[in-house]
Coordinates of C-alpha atoms in Angstrom, one line a residue:
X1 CA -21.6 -14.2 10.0
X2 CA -17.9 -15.4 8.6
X3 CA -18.6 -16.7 4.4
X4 CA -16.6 -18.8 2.8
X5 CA -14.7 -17.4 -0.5
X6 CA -17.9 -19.1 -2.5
X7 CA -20.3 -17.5 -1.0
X8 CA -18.8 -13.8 -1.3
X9 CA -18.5 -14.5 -5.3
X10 CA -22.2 -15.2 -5.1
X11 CA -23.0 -12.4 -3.1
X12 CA -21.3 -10.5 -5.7
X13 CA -23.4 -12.1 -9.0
X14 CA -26.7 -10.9 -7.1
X15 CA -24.7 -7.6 -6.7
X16 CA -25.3 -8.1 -2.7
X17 CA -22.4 -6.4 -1.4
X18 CA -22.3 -3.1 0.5
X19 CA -20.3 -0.7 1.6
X20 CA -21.2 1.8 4.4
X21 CA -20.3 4.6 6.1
X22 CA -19.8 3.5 10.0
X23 CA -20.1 6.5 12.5
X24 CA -21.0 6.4 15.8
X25 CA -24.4 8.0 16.6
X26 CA -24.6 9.4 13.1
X27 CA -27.5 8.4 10.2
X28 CA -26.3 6.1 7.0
X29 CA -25.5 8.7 4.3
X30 CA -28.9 7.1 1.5
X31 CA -26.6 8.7 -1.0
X32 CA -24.5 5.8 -2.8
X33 CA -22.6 4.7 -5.5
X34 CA -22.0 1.5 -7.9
X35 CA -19.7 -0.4 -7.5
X36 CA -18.6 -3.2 -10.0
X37 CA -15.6 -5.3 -10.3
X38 CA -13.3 -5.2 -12.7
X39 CA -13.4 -9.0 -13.5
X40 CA -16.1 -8.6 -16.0
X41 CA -17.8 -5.0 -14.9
X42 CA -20.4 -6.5 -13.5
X43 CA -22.5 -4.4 -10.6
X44 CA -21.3 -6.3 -6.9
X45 CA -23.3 -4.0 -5.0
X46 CA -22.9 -0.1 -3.9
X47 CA -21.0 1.8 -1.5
X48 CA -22.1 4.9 0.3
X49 CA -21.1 8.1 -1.5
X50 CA -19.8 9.9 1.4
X51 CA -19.9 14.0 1.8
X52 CA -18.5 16.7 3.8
X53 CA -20.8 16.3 6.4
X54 CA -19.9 12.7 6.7
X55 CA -16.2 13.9 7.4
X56 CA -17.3 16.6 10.2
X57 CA -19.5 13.6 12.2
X58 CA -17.3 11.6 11.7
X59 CA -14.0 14.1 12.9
X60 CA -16.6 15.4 15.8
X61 CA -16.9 11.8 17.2
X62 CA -13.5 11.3 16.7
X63 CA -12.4 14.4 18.8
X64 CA -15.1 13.5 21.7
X65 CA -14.1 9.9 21.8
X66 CA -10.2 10.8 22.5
X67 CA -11.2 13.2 24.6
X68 CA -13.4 11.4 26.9
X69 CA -10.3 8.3 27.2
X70 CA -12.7 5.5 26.1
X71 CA -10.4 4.2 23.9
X72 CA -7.1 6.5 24.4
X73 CA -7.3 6.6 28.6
X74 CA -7.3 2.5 28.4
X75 CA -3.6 1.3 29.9
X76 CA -1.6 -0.1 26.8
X77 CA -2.0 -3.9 28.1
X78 CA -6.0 -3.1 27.8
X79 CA -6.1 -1.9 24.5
X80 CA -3.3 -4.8 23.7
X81 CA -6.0 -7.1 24.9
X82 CA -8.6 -5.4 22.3
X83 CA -6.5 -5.6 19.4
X84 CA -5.5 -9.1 19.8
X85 CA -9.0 -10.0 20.0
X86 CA -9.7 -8.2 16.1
X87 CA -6.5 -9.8 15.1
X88 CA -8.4 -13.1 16.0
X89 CA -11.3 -11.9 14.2
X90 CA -9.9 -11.0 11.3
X91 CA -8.2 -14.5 11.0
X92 CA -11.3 -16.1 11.8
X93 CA -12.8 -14.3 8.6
X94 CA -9.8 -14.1 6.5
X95 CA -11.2 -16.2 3.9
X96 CA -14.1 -13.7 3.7
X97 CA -12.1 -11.1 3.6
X98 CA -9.2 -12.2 0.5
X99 CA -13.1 -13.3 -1.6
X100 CA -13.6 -9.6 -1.0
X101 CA -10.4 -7.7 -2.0
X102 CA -10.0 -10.0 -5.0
X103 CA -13.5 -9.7 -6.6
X104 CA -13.7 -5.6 -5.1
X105 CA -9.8 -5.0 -6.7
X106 CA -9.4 -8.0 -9.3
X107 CA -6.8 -8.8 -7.5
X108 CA -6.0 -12.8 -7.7
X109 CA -8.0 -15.5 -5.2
X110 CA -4.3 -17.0 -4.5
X111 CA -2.7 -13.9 -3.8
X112 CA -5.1 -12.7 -1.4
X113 CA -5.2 -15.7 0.6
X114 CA -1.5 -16.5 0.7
X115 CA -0.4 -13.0 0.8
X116 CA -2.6 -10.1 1.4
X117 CA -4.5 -11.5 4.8
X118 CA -1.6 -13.6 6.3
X119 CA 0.3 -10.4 6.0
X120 CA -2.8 -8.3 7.2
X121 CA -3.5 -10.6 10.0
X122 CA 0.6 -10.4 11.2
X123 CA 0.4 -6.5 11.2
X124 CA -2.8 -6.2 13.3
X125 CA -0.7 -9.0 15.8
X126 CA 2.9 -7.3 15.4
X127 CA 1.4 -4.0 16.8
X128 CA -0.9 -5.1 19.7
X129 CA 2.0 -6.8 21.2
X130 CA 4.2 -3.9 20.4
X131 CA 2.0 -1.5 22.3
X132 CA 3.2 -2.0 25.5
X133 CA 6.5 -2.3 24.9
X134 CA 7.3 0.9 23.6
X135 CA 9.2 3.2 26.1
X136 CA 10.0 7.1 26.7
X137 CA 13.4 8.4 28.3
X138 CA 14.7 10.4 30.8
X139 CA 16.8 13.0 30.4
X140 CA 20.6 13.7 32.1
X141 CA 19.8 16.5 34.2
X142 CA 21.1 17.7 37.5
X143 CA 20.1 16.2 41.0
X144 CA 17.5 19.2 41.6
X145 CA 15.7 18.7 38.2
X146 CA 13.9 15.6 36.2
X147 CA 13.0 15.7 32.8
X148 CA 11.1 13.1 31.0
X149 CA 10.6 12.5 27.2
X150 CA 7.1 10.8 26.5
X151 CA 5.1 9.7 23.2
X152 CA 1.1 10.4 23.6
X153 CA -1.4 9.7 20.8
X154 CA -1.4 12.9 18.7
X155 CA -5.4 12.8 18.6
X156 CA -7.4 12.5 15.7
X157 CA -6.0 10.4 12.4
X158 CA -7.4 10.1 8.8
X159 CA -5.8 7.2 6.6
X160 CA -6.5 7.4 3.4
X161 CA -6.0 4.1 2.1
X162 CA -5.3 2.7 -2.0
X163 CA -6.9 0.2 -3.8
X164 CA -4.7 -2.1 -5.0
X165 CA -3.8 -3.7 -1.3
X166 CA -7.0 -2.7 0.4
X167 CA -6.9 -4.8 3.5
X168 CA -3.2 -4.9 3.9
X169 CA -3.0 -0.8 3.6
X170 CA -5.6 -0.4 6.1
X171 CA -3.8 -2.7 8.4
X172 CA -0.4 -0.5 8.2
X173 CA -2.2 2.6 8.8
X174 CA -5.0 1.7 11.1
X175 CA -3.2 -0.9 14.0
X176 CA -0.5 1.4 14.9
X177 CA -2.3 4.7 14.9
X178 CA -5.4 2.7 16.8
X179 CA -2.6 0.7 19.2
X180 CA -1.2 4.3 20.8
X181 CA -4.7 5.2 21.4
X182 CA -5.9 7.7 18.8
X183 CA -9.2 8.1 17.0
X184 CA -8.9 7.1 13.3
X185 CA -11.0 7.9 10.7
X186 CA -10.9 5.5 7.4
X187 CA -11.2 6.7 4.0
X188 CA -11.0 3.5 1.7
X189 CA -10.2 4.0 -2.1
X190 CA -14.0 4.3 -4.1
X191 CA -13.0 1.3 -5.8
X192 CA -12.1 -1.0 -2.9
X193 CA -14.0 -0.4 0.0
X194 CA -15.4 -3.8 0.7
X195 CA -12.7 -5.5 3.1
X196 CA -12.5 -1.8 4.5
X197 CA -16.4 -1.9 5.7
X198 CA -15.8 -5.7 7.3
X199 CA -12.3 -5.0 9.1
X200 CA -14.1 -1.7 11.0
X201 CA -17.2 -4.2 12.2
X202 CA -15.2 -6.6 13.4
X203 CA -13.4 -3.9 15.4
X204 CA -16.3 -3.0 17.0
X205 CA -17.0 -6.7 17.6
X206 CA -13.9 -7.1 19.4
X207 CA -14.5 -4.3 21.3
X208 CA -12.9 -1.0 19.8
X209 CA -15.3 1.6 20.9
X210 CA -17.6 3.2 17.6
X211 CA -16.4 6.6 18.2
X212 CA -12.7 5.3 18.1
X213 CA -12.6 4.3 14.5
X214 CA -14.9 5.7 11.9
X215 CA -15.2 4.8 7.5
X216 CA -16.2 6.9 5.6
X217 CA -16.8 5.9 1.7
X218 CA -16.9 7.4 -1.3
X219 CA -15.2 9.7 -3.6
X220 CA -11.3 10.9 -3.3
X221 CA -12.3 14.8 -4.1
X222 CA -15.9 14.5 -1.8
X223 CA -14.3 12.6 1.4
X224 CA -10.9 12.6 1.1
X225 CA -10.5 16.9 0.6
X226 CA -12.6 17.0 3.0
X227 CA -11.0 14.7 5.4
X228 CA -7.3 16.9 4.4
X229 CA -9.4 20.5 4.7
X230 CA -10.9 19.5 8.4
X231 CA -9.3 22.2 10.8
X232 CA -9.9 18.9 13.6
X233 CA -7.4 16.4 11.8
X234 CA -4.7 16.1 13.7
X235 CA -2.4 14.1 10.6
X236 CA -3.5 12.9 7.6
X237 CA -1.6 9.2 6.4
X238 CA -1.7 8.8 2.9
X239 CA -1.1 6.2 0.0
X240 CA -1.6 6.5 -3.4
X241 CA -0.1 8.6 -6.2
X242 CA 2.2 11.4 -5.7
X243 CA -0.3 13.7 -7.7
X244 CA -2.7 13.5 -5.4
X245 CA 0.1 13.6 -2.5
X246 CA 0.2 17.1 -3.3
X247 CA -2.8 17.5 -2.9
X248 CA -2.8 16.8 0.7
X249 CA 0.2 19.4 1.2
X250 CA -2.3 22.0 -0.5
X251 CA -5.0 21.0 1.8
X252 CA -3.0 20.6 5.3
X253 CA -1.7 24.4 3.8
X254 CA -4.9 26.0 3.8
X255 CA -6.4 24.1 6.7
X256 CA -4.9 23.6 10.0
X257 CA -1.1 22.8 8.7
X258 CA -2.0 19.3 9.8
X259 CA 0.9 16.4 10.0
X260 CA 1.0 14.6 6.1
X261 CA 2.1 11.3 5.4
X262 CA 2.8 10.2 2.2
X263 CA 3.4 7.0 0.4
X264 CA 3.3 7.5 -3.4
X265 CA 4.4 6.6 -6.3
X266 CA 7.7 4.7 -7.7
X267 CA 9.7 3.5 -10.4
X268 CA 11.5 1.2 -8.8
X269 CA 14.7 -0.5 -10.5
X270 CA 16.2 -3.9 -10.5
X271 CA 20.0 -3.8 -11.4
X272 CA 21.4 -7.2 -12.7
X273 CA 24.9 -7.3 -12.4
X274 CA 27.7 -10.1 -14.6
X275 CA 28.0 -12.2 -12.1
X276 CA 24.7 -12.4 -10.8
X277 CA 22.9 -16.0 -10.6
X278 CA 20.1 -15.2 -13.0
X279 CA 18.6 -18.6 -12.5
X280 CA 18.0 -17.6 -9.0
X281 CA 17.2 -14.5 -9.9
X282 CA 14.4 -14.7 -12.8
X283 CA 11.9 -15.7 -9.9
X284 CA 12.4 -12.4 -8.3
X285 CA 12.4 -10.4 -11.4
X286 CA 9.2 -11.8 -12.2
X287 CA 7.6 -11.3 -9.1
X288 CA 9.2 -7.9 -8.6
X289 CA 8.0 -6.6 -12.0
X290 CA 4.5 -8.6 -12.4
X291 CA 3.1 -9.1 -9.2
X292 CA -0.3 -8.0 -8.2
X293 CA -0.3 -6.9 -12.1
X294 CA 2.7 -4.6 -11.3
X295 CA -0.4 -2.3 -9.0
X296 CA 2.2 -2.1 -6.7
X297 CA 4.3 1.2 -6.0
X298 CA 7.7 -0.8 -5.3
X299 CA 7.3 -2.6 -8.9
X300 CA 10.2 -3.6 -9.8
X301 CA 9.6 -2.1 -13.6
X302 CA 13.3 -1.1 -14.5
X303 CA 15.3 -4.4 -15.4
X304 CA 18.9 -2.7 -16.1
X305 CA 20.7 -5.5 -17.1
X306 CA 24.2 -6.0 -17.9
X307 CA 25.0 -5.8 -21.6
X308 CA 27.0 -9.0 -21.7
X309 CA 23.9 -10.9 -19.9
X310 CA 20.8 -9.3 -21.2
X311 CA 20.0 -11.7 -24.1
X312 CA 20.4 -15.1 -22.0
X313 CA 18.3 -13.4 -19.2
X314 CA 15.6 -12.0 -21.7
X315 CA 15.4 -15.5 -23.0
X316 CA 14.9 -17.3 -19.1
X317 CA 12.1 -14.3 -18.5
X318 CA 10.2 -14.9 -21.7
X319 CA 10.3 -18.6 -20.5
X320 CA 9.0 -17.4 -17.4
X321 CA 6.4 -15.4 -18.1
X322 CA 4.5 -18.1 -20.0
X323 CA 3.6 -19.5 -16.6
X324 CA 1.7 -16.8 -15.9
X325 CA -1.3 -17.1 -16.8
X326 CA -4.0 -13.9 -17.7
X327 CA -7.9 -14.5 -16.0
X328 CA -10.4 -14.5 -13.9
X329 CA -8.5 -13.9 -10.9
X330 CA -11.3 -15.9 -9.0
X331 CA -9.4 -18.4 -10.8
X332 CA -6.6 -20.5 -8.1
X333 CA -4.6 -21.0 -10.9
X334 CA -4.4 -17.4 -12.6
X335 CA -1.3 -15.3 -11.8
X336 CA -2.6 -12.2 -13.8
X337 CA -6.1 -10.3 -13.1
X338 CA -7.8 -7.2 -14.5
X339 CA -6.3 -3.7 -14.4
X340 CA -8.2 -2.3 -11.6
X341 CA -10.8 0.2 -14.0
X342 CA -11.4 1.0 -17.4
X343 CA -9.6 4.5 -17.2
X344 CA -6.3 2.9 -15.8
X345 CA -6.5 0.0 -18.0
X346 CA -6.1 2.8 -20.8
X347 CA -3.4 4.9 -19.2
X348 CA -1.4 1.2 -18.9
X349 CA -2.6 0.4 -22.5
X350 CA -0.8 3.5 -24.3
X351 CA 2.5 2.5 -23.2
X352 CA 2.3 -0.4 -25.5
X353 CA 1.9 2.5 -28.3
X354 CA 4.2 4.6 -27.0
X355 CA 7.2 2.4 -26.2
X356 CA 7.0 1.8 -29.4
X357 CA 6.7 4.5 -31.2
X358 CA 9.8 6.1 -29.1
X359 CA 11.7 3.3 -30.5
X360 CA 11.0 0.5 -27.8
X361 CA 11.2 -3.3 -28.6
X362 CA 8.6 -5.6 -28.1
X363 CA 10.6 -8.6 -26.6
X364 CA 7.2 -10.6 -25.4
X365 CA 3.8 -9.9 -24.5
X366 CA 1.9 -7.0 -25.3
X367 CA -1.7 -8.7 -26.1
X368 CA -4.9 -7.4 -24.5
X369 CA -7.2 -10.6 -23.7
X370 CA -10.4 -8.5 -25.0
X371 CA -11.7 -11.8 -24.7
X372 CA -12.0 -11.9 -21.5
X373 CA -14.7 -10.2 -19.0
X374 CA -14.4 -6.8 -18.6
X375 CA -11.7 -6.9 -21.4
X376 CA -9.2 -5.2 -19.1
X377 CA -6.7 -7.8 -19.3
X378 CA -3.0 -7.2 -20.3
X379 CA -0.9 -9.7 -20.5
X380 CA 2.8 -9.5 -18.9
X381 CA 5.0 -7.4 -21.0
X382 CA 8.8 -7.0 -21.6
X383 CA 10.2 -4.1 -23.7
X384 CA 14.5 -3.8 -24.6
X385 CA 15.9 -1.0 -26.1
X386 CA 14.6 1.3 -23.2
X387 CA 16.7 4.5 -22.7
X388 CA 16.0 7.3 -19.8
X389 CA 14.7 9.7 -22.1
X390 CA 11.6 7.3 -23.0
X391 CA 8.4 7.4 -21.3
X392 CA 8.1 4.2 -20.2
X393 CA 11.7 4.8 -18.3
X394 CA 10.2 7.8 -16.7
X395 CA 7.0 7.5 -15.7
X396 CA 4.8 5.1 -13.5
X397 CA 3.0 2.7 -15.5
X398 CA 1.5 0.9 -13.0
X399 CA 0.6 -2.0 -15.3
X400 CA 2.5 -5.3 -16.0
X401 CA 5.2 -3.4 -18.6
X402 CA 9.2 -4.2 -17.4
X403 CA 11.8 -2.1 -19.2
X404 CA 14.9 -3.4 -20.0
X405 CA 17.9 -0.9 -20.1
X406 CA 21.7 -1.9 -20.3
X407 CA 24.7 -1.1 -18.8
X408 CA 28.6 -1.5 -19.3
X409 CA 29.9 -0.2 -15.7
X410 CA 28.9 0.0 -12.0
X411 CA 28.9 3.5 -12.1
X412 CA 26.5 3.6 -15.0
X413 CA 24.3 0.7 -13.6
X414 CA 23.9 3.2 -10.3
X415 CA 23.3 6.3 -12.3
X416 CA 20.5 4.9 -14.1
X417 CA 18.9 3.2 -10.6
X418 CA 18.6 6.8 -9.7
X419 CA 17.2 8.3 -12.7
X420 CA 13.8 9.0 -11.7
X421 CA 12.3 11.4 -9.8
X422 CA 11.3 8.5 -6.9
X423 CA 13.0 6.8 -4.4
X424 CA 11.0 3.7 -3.0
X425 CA 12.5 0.9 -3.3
X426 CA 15.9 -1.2 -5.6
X427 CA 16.8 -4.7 -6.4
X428 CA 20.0 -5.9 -7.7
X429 CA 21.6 -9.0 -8.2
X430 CA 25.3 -10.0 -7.5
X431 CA 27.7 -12.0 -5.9
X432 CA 30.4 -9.7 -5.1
X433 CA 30.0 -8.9 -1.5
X434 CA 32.6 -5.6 -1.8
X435 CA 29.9 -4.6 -4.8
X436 CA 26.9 -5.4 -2.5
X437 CA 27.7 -3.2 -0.2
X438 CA 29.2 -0.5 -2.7
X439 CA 25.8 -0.4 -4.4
X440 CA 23.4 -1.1 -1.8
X441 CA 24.8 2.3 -0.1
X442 CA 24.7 4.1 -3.6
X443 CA 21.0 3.5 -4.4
X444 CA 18.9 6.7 -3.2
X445 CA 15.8 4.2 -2.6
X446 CA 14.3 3.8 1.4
X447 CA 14.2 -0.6 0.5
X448 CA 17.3 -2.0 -1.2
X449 CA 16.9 -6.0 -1.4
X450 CA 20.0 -7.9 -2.5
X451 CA 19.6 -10.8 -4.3
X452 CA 16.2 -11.1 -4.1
X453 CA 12.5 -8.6 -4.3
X454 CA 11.8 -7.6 -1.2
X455 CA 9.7 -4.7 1.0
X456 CA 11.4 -6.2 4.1
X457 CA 8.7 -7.6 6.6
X458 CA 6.3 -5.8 9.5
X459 CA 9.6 -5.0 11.6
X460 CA 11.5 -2.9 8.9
X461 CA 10.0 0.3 8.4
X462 CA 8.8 1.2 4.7
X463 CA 8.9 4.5 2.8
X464 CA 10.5 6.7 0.0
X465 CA 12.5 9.0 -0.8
X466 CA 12.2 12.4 -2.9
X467 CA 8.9 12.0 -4.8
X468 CA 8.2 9.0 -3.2
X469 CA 6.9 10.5 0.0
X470 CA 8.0 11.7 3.4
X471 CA 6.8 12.8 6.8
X472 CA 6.5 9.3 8.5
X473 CA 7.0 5.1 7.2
X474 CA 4.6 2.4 7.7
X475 CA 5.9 -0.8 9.4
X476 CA 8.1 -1.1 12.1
X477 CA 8.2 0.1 15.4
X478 CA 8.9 3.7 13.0
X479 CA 5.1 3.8 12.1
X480 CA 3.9 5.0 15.8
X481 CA 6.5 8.3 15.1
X482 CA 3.5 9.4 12.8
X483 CA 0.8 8.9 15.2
X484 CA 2.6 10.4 18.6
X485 CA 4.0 13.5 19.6
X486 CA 6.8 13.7 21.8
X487 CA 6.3 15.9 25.0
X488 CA 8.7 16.5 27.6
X489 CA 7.7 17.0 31.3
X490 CA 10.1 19.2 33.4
X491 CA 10.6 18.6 37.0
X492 CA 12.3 21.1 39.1
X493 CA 13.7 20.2 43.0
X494 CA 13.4 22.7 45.5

């Protein structure tokens, strides 16, 4: 049954909403968890609290599935024909589906529907016309000998999937490692696995076959070490912080030295040069440093500004920011939800003290709306006076805090772009088309947008360097690399 946005909300008041594990043949875990949203804490519902045994049903399933070439023997035009179908789907309930991320994430009502699922709905489209359309090679060989280069599935895939873009992650993960023909198993973040539980039965509505693609709920050090320890795992994709990254190079260690993907964290910078148009640029800034409440690892959340154009651009973005306005993100008109819990919203609340205290200034913002619901509300945030040896320089706030930092020279500008132990993604802003190119090469980030925020779109392949991640990018024709293993068949003429 597709909802409309206004029925999902009230769904959520009568905490109606559930979250399940889905594996083929398998019993509902009758273990479960809360789950409330961050808008006010409220109770939405419950998801399943997911176990061990969860992961080996759902991994044995999995395994038996790619074997038997339900899903993985189909010709790539037949599973093309599947996929398009859920794409379909999911536009058919996309409505549904942004009510759900933005009262499960606090993520805002506009966002979701103008962002999140039209970008969702593209990636699930992009790779189900891409499938047949990808090619292998042959090798230059003498007359008496053929060699060919192929890509088959690599088997069985676990994506572990973050919670401040829950649909849109699962879409980058799930349609290319489902469009090559693998099994993949979902493990959605605790805290956003409504959109997650909807997206895998409409699959099966379409016609994915159960054993194909499995969710599992439930908690990060129950499901998801579980999912990294399974000796049955062929690769493991993963987004979220790089702490936990680690984690999954420990487990795929100790395990079965399965294939790790990861996407973590960033502290991403936005260089504005002299001669930049900063009344073209402020949009960008804004969006780049504030967007989705800056619970977004490409955040723009480094402004370094150039000294001779910092205090005419500080004043444009404190102009700025007053249109966005802090709420209830079920609210069209609010620009600014919730931090996503009550522990992050504390994490993201000590850099106010800190930036301060380390000698920080407070240019605008800084207010928690206490006032409002849960109370989790921070309002957008601009600190000067920020200098590399500061925390909030250093380390990922994830929160909406920008830190302004200046610089007298190119070289300098570039030097602190690169101060910081990640490499995701760069902004900067300038007219000079010999320093365009100068920079953009300079910048040890895997997206450098000129003139403008940008992650690129569903063609360009997206990742980081250094502590960033590595092993694989999402987007792009790049993303099947992670879920395919080259083989190459000899032929030999006699």
């Amino acid at each position: 049954m597709k909802m409309r946005k206004e029925q999902v909300f009230e769904r959520a008041k009568k905490g109606q909403l559930w979250a399940g594990n889905l594996i083929a043949n398998y019993p509902e875990n009758s273990d479960k968890l809360e789950n409330r949203t961050p808008i006010d804490n409220s109770l939405i519902g419950y998801i399943a609290d997911g176990c061990a045994a969860d992961i080996n049903a759902a991994v044995k399933v999995a395994r038996a599935t790619f074997k038997d070439g339900s899903w993985s023997g189909l010709s790539p035009q037949e599973r093309k024909l599947v996929m398009l179908k859920w794409a379909q789907l999911i536009d058919t309930h996309s409505e549904e589906l942004a009510a759900l991320d933005c009262i499960d994430a606090g993520k805002p009502i506009t966002e979701c529907l103008n962002t999140d699922l039209p970008a969702t709905i593209e990636t699930f489209y992009w790779y189900a016309e891409a499938i047949d359309k990808l090619f292998g090679k042959v090798a230059p060989t003498s007359q008496q000998e053929l060699g060919l280069i192929v890509h088959e599935p690599i088997g069985v895939v676990g994506a572990v999937l973050p919670w401040n873009f829950p649909a849109q992650m699962f879409a980058w993960k799930v349609a290319p490692a489902l469009a090559v023909g693998n099994s993949v198993i979902v493990k959605p973040a605790e805290l956003t696995s409504l959109s997650a539980y909807r997206l895998v039965e409409l699959a099966y509505e379409a016609g994915i076959p159960k054993g194909a693609l499995s969710l599992v709920c439930g908690l990060g050090e129950k499901v998801g070490e579980a999912l990294g320890r399974h000796d049955d795992v062929d690769v493991v994709s993963f987004t979220g912080s790089t702490d936990v990254g680690r984690l999954f190079l420990k487990y795929s260690a100790e395990s079965n030295l399965k294939e790790i993907v990861l996407e973590c964290g960033g502290k991403s910078p936005q260089l504005v040069f002299d001669d930049a148009d900063i009344d073209a640029a402020v949009p960008h800034i804004m969006a780049a440093a504030f967007w989705n409440m800056s619970e977004n690892c490409s955040c723009g959340s480094r402004l370094i500004v150039h000294e001779s154009i910092q205090q005419p651009l500080l004043e444009k973005l404190t102009h700025a920011v007053k249109a966005w306005k802090v709420g209830n993100p079920t609210d069209p008109e609010v620009s600014i939800g919730p931090m996503v819990e009550k522990a992050h919203f504390d994490k993201v609340k000590s850099f106010l003290d800190i930036t301060q205290k380390e000698g920080g200034r407070l240019v605008t913002g800084g207010k928690i709306h206490s006032e409002l619901g849960s109370g989790w509300y921070i309002e957008p945030t601009i600190f000067e006076g920020i200098t590399p040896k500061m925390s909030l320089f250093q380390q990922e706030v994830f929160g909406p805090i920008l830190a302004v930092t200046t610089f007298k020279t190119d070289d300098e500008a570039v030097e602190l772009a690169n101060d910081t132990h990640y490499g995701l993604a760069a902004s900067f802003y300038s007219q000079n088309i010999h320093r365009v190119m100068n920079i953009a090469r300079r910048i040890n980030a895997g997206t450098v947008s000129v003139n403008g925020f940008s992650e690129g779109n569903i063609a360009t392949p997206f990742g980081g360097f250094r502590q960033s991640g590595f092993g694989g990018k999402d987007n792009g024709l790049e993303a099947f690399e992670q879920y395919t293993q080259i083989k190459v068949i000899w032929f030999v003429h006699h």
